[in-house]
Short mmCIF file of C-alpha atoms and ligand atoms in Angstrom, two decimals:
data_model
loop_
_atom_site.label_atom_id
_atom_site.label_comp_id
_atom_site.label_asym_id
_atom_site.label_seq_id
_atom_site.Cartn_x
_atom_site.Cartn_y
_atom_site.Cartn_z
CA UNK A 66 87.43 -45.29 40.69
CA UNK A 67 90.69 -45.58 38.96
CA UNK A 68 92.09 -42.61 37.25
CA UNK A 69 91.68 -44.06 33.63
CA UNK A 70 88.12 -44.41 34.43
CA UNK A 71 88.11 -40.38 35.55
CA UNK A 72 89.36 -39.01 32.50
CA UNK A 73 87.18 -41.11 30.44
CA UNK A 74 84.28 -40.14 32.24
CA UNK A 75 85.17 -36.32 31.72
CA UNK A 76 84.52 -36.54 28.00
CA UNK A 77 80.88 -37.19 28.72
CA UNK A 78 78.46 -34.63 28.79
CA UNK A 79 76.90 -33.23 32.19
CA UNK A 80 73.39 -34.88 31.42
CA UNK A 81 75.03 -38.04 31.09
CA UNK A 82 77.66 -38.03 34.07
CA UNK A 83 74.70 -36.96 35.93
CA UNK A 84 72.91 -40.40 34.93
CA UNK A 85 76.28 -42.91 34.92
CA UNK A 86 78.62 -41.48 37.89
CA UNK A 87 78.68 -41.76 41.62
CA UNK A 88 76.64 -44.93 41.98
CA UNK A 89 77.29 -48.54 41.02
CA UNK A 90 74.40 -50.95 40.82
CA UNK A 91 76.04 -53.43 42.15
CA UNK A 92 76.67 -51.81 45.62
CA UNK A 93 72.74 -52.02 45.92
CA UNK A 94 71.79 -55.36 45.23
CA UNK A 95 71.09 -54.07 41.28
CA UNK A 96 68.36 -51.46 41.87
CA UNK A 97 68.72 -49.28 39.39
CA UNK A 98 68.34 -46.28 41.45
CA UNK A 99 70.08 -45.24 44.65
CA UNK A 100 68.52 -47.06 47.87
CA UNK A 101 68.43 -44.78 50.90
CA UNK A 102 70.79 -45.53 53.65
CA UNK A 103 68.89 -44.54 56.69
CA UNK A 104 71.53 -46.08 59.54
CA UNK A 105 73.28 -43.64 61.96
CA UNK A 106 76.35 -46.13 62.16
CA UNK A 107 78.43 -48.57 60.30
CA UNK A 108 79.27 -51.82 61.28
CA UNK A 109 83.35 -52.64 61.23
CA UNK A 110 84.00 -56.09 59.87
CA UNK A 111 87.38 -56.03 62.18
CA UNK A 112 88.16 -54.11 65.17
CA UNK A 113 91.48 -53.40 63.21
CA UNK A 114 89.21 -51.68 59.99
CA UNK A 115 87.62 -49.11 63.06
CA UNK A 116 91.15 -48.10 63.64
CA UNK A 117 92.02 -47.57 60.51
CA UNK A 118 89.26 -45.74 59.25
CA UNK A 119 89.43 -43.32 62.78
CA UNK A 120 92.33 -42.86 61.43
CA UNK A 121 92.12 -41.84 58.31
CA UNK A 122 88.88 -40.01 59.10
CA UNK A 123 90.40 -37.87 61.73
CA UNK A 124 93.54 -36.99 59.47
CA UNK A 125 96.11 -38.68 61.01
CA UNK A 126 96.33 -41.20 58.22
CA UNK A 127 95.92 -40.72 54.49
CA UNK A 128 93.64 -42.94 52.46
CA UNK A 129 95.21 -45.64 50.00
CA UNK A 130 95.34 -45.55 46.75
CA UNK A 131 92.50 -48.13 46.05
CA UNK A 132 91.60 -48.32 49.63
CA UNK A 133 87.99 -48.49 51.24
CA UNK A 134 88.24 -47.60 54.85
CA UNK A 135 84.08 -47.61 54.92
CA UNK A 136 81.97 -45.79 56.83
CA UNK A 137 81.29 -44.88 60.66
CA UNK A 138 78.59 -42.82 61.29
CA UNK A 139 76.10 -40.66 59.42
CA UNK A 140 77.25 -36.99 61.01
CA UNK A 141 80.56 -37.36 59.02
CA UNK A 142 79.71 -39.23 55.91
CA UNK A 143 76.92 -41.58 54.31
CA UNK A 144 76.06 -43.38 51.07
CA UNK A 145 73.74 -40.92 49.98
CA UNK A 146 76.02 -37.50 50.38
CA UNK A 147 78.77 -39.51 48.54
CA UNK A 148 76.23 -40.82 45.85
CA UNK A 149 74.49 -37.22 45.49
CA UNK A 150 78.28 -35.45 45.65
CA UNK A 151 79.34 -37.58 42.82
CA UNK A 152 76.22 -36.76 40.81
CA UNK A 153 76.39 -33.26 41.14
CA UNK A 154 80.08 -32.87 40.34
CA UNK A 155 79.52 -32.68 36.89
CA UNK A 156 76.65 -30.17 36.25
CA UNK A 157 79.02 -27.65 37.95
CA UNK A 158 81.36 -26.73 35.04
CA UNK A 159 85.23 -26.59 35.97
CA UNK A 160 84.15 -28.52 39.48
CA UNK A 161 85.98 -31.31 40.86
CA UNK A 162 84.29 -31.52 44.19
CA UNK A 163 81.26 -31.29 46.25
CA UNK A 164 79.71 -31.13 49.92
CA UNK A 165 76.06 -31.19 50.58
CA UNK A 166 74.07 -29.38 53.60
CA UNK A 167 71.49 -29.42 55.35
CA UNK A 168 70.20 -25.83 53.38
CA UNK A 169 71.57 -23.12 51.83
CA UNK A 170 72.51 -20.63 54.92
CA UNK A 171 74.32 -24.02 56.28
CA UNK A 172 76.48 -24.04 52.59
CA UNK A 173 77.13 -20.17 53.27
CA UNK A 174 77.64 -20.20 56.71
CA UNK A 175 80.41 -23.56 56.60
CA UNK A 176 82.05 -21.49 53.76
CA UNK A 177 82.19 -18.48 55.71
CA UNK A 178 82.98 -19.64 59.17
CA UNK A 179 85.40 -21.84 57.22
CA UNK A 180 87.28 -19.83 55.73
CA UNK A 181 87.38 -16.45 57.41
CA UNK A 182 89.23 -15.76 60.49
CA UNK A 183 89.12 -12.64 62.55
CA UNK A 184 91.30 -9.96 61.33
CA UNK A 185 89.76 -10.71 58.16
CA UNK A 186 87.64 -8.66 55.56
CA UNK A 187 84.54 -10.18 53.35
CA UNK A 188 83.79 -7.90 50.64
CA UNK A 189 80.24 -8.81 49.28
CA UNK A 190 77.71 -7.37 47.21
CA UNK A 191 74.36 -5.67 47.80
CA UNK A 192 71.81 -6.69 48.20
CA UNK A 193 72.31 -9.86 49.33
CA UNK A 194 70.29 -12.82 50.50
CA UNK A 195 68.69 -11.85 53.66
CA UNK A 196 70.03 -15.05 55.54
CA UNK A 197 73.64 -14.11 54.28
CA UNK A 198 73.44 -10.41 55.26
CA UNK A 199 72.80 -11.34 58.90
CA UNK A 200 74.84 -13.64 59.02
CA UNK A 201 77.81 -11.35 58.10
CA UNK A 202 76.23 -8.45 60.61
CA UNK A 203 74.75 -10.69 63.32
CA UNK A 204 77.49 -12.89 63.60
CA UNK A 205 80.91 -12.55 61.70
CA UNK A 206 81.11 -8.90 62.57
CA UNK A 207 80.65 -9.42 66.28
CA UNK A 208 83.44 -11.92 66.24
CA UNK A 209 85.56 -9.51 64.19
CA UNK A 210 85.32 -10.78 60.52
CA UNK A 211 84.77 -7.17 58.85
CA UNK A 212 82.31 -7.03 56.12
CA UNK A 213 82.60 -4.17 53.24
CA UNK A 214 79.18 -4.37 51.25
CA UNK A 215 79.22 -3.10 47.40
CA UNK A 216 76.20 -2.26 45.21
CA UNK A 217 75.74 -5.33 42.21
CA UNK A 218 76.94 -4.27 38.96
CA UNK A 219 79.65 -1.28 40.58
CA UNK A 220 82.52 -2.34 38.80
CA UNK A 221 85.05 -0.12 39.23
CA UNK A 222 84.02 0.39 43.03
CA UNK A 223 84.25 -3.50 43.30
CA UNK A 224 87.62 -3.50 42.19
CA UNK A 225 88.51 -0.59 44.46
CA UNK A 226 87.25 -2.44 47.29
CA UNK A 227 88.88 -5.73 46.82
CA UNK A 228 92.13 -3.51 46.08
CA UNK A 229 92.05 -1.92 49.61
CA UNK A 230 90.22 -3.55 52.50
CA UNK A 231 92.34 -4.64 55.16
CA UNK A 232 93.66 -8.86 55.30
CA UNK A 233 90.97 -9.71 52.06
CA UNK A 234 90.02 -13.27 52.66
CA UNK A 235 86.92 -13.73 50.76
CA UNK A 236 84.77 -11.73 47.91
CA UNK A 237 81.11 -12.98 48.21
CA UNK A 238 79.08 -12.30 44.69
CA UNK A 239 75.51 -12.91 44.46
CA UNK A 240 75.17 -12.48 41.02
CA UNK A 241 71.99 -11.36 39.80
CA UNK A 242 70.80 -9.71 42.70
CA UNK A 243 67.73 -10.50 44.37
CA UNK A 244 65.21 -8.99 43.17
CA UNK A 245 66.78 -6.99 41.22
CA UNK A 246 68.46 -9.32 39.16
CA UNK A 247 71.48 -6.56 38.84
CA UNK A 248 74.86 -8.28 38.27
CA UNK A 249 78.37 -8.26 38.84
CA UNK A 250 81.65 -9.02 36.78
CA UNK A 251 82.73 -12.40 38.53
CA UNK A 252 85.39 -12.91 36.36
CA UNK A 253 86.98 -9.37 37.45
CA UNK A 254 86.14 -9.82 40.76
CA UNK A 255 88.72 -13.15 40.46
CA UNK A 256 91.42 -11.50 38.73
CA UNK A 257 91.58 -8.49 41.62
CA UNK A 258 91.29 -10.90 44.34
CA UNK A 259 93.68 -13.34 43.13
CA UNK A 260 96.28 -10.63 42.08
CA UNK A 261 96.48 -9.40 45.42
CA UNK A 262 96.23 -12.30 46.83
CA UNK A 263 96.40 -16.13 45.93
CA UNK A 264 94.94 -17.40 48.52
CA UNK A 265 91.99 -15.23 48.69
CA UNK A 266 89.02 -16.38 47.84
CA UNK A 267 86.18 -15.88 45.37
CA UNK A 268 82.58 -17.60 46.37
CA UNK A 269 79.56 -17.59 44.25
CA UNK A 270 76.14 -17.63 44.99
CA UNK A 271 74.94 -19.38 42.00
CA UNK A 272 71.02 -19.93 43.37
CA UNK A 273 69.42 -17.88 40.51
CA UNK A 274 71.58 -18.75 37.38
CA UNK A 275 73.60 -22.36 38.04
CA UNK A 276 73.91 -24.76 37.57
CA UNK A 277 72.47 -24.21 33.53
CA UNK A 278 73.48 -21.07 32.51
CA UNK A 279 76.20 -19.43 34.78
CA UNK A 280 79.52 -21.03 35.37
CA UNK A 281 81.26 -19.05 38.42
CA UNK A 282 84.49 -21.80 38.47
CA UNK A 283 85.29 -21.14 34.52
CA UNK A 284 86.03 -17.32 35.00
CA UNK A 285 87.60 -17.57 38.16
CA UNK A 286 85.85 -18.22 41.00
CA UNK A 287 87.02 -20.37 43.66
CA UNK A 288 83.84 -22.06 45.33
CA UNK A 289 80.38 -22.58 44.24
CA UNK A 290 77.44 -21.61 46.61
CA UNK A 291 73.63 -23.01 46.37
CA UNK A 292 70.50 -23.01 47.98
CA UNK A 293 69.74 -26.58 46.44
CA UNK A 294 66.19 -25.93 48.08
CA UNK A 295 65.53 -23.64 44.45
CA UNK A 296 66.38 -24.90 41.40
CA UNK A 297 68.60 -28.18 41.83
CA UNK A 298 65.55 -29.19 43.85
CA UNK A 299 62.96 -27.71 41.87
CA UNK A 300 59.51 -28.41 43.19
CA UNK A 301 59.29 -26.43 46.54
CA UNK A 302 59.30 -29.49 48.90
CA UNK A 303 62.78 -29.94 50.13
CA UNK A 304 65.63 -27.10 52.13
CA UNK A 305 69.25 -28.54 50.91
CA UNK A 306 72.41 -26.67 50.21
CA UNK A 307 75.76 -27.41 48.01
CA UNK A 308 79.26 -26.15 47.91
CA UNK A 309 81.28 -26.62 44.80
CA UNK A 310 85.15 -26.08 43.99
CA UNK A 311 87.70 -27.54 41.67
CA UNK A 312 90.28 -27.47 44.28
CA UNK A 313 89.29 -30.15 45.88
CA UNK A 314 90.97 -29.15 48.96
CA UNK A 315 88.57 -26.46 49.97
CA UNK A 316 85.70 -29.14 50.01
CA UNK A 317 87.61 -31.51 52.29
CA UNK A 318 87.97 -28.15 54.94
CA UNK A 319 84.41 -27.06 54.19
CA UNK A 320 83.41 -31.39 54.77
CA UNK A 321 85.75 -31.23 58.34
CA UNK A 322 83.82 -27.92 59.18
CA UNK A 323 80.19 -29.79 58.11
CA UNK A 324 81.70 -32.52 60.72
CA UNK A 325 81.64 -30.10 63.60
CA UNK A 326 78.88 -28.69 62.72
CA UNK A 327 76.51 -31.65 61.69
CA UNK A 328 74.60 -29.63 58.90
CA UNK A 329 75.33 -32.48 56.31
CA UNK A 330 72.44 -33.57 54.17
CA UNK A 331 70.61 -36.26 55.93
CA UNK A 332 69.98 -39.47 53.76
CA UNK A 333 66.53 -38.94 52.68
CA UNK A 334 66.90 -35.18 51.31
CA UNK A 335 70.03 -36.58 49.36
CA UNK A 336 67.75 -39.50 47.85
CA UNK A 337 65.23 -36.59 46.85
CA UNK A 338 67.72 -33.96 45.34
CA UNK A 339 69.62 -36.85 43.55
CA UNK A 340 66.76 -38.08 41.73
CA UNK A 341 65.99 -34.34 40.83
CA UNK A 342 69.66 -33.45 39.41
CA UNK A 343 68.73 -35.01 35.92
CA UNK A 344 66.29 -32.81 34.88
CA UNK A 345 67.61 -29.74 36.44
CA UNK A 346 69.03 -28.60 33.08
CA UNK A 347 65.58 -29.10 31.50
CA UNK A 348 63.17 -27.29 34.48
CA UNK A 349 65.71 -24.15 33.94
CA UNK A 350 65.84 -24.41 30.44
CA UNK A 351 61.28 -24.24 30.29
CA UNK A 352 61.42 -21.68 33.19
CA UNK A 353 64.21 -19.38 30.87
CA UNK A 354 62.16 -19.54 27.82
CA UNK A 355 58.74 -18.98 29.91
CA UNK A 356 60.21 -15.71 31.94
CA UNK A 357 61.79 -14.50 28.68
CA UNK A 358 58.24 -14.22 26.63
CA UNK A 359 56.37 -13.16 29.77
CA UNK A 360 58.82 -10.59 30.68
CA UNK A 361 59.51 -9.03 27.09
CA UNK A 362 55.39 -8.70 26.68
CA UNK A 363 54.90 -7.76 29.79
CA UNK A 364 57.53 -4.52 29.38
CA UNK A 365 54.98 -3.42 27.08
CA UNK A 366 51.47 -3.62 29.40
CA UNK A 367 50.81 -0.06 29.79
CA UNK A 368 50.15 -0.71 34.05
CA UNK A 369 53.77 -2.11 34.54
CA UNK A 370 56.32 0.93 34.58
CA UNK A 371 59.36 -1.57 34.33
CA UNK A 372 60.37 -5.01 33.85
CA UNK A 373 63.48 -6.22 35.07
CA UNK A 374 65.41 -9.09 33.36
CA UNK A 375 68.11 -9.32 31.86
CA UNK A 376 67.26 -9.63 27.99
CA UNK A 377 65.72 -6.08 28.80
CA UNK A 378 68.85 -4.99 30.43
CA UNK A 379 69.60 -0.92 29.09
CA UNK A 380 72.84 0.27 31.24
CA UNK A 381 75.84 -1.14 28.75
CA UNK A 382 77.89 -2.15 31.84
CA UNK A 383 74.90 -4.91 32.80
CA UNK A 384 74.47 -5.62 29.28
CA UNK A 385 78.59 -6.36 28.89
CA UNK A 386 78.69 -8.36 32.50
CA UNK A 387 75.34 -10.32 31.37
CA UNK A 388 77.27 -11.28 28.05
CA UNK A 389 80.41 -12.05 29.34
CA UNK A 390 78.74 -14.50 32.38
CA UNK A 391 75.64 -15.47 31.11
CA UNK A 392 74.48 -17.66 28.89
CA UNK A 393 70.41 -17.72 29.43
CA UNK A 394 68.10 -15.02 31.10
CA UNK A 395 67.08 -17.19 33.47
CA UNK A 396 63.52 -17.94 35.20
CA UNK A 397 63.25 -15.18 37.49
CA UNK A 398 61.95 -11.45 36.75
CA UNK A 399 60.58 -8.55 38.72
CA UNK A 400 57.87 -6.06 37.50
CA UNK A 401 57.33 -2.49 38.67
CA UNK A 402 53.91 -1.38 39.66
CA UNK A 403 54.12 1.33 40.58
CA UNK A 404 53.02 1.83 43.93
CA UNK A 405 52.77 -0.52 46.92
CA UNK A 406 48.50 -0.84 46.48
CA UNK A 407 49.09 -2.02 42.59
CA UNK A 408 51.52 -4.45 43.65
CA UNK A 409 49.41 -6.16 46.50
CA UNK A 410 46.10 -6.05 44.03
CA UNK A 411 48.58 -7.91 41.53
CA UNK A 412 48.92 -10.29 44.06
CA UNK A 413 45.59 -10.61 45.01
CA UNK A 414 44.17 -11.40 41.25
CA UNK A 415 46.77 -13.77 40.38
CA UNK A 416 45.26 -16.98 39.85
CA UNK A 417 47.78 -19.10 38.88
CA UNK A 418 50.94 -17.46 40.38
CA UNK A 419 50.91 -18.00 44.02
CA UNK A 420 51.49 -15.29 46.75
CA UNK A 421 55.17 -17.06 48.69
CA UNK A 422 58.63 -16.49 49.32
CA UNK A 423 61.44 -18.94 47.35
CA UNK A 424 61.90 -19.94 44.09
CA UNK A 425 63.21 -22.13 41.51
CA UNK A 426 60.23 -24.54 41.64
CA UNK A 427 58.24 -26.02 38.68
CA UNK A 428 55.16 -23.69 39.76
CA UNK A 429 55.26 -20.01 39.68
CA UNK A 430 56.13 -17.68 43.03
CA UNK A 431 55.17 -14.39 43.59
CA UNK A 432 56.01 -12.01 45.90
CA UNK A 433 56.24 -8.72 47.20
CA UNK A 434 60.04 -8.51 48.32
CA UNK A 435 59.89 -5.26 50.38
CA UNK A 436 57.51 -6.24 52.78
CA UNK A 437 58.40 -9.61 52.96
CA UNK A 438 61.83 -10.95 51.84
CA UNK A 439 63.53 -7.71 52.25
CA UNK A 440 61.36 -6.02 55.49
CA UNK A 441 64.42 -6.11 57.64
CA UNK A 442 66.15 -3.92 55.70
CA UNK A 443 66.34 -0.12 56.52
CA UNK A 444 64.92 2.19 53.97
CA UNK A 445 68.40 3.70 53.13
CA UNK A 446 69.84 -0.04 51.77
CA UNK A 447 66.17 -0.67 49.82
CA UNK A 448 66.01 2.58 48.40
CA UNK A 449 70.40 2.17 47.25
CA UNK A 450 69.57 -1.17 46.15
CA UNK A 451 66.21 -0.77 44.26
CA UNK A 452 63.46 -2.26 46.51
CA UNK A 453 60.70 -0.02 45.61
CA UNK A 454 57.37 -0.10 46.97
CA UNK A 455 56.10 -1.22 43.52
CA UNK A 456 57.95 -4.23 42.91
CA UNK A 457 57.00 -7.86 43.01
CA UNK A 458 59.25 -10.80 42.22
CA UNK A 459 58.01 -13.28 40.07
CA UNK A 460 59.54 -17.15 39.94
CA UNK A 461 58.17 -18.28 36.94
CA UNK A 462 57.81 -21.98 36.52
CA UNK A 463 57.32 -24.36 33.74
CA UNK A 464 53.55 -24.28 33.59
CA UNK A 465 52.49 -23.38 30.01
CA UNK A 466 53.81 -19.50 29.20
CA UNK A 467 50.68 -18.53 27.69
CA UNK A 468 48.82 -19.10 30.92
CA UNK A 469 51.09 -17.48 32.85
CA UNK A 470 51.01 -14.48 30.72
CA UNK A 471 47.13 -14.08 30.25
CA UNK A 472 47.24 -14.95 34.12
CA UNK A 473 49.31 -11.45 34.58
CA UNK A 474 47.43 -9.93 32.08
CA UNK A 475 44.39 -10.34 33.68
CA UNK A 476 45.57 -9.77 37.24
CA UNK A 477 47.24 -6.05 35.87
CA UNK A 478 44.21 -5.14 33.63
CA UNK A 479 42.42 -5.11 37.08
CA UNK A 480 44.49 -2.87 38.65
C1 LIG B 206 67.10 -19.23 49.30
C2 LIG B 206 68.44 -18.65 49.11
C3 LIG B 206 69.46 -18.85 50.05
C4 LIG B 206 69.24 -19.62 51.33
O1 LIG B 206 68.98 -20.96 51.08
P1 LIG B 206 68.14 -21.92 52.09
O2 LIG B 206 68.12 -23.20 51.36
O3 LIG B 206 66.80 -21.27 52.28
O4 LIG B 206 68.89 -21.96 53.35
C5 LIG B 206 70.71 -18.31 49.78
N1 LIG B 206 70.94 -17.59 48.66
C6 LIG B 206 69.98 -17.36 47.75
C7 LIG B 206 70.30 -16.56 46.54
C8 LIG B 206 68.70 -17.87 47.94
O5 LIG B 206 67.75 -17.63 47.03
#
């Protein structure tokens, strides 16, 4: 692609790049949509091309201007990655560049083990997805990557933290928090970081808000983090991951790691999330408007003590961070029963809303995160982080809204 073409292209909109870049037509015999390329290997015209393009692949050459040095085998590239990479560039605002993995935890982990070396500190906040949180005390810390955990939405101690751990390499947000959808100030986390040092890093995990209504890259951050299996995905029937940057440098480390590693999106899965990417925008969009009437007439059901979401947000430090970051509520919310017995009858009389982990599909997940998503933790971290016996997670999907809300209705008038 010339660079004419580029800077054309970056006029467009996101639901149109999303539709018109990253694959030509022509490359597959006119079929208007992607084929999938299921081979393990690619066939060199020349004996002189498989040179080159060891070459370039292994870094001792650069690629051309112009030049195609083609493919060699499936671990380190394929059509499909490059097709879905291209696609998902621009729905990622401020991104230049993409890798996809094999899920989530293998996006987190090739950023991690990327990046961080021993000696180093990750500060990250709490709570974070289970996955990530082991991974940081299972296996970075063992190998002497020190983690400092800080509670969502504590500012100042935030700051405080990425002002003073030892050799800062990376600040980890998950921003809102699961399940308490509690946030924190990405854009301050960036500044601090990047003041004291410019080569530290700021990742994102943008599962619950991105890629429609948070943008992590245009305050700040440095790299983009997704379970594609939620949202991008969007119907509960597929585990892929995606890293995003605008440096495009850090994706060509994080795609060298993904070599090593051989957690890169296998052809099929990128076929599947591709052809979901175009309505992403419009799944989140119904979801957002569905949690947002459920939740604000559910706060007012006289068996749930508390909703949280963030239209109904009360501490003015959320309420600033959600206005600053945020530009819709989103699809998730979490109620508060109560007690432990209300929350499992809730479950139990739900008749649309089905009893399972994950989110971000088109049908609506419930669950009941402390004896399930967030079990392993011990009582002190639930009880800090505001995993009460009473609360159940809800995914809400893009069924019709008043179902869904006579669905809870029913289920709590039971209890
Ligand atoms: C699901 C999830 C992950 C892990 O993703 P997988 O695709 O299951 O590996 C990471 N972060 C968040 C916020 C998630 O919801």
């Amino acid at each position: 692609m010339s660079d004419r073409k580029d800077s054309a292209e970056k006029r467009l909109g996101a639901s149109t790049m999303v539709l018109t870049r990253g694959y030509d037509p022509r490359l597959s015999l006119g079929s208007a949509r992607p084929a999938v390329f299921r081979s393990s290997t690619y066939v060199f015209p020349t004996p002189e091309a498989a040179e080159r393009a060891f070459s370039v692949a292994t870094g001792r050459s650069r690629q051309a201007e112009g030049e195609d040095v083609g493919l060699i085998y499936a671990r380190i590239n394929h059509p499909n990655a490059e097709i879905l990479e291209d696609q998902i560039v621009p729905l990622e605002s401020g991104a230049e560049a993409a890798a996809v993995f094999n899920s989530g935890m293998a996006a987190i982990m090739t950023a991690l083990v990327t990046f961080a070396r021993p000696g180093d500190s990750i500060v990250y906040t709490v709570p974070l997805y289970g996955g990530t949180q082991h991974l940081i005390h299972q296996f970075l810390e063992p190998i002497g990557i020190k983690g400092f955990p800080v509670p969502a939405g504590h500012t100042k101690h935030l700051e405080d933290l990425i002002c003073t751990v030892p050799n800062l390499r990376i600040v980890l947000v998950e921003t809102p928090a699961n399940p308490t959808l509690r946030m924190s100030d990405i854009g301050l986390a960036a500044q601090k970081a990047h003041e004291r040092d410019p080569h530290a890093l700021v990742m994102v995990d943008n599962t619950f808000l991105g890629p429609a209504f948070q943008h992590p890259l245009m305050v700040g951050a440095d790299l983009v983090l997704y379970s594609a299996t939620k949202y991008l995905s969007g119907f509960s029937d597929l585990l892929a991951g995606a890293a995003l940057a605008r440096d495009t440098a850090l994706i060509e480390q994080m795609k060298a790691s993904r070599i090593m590693f051989g957690n890169i999106l296998p052809p099929d899965e990128c076929w599947l999330l591709d052809s979901r990417l175009p309505t992403v925008m419009l799944r989140m969009n119904r979801a957002s408007k569905n949690a947002q009437r459920i939740a604000e007439r559910l706060a007012r059901h006289a068996k749930v003590r508390r909703v949280l979401y963030p239209t109904l947000f009360t501490d003015p430090e959320q309420i600033r961070i959600r206005d600053a970051q945020c530009e819709f509520p989103g699809g998730i919310l979490s109620l508060d029963l109560g007690s432990k017995a209300a929350a499992f009858d809730f479950l139990r009389h739900l008749q649309i809303g089905r009893n399972a982990v994950s989110l971000g599909g088109v049908e609506t997940l419930v669950c009941h995160p402390k004896t399930t998503t967030h079990s392993p933790l011990p009582v002190e971290e639930l009880e800090a982080a505001g995993v009460t016996d009473g609360l159940v997670r809800v995914s809400v999907g893009i069924e019709d809204w008043k179902d869904l809300l006579d669905d809870f209705q029913q289920a709590l008038d039971k209890l």
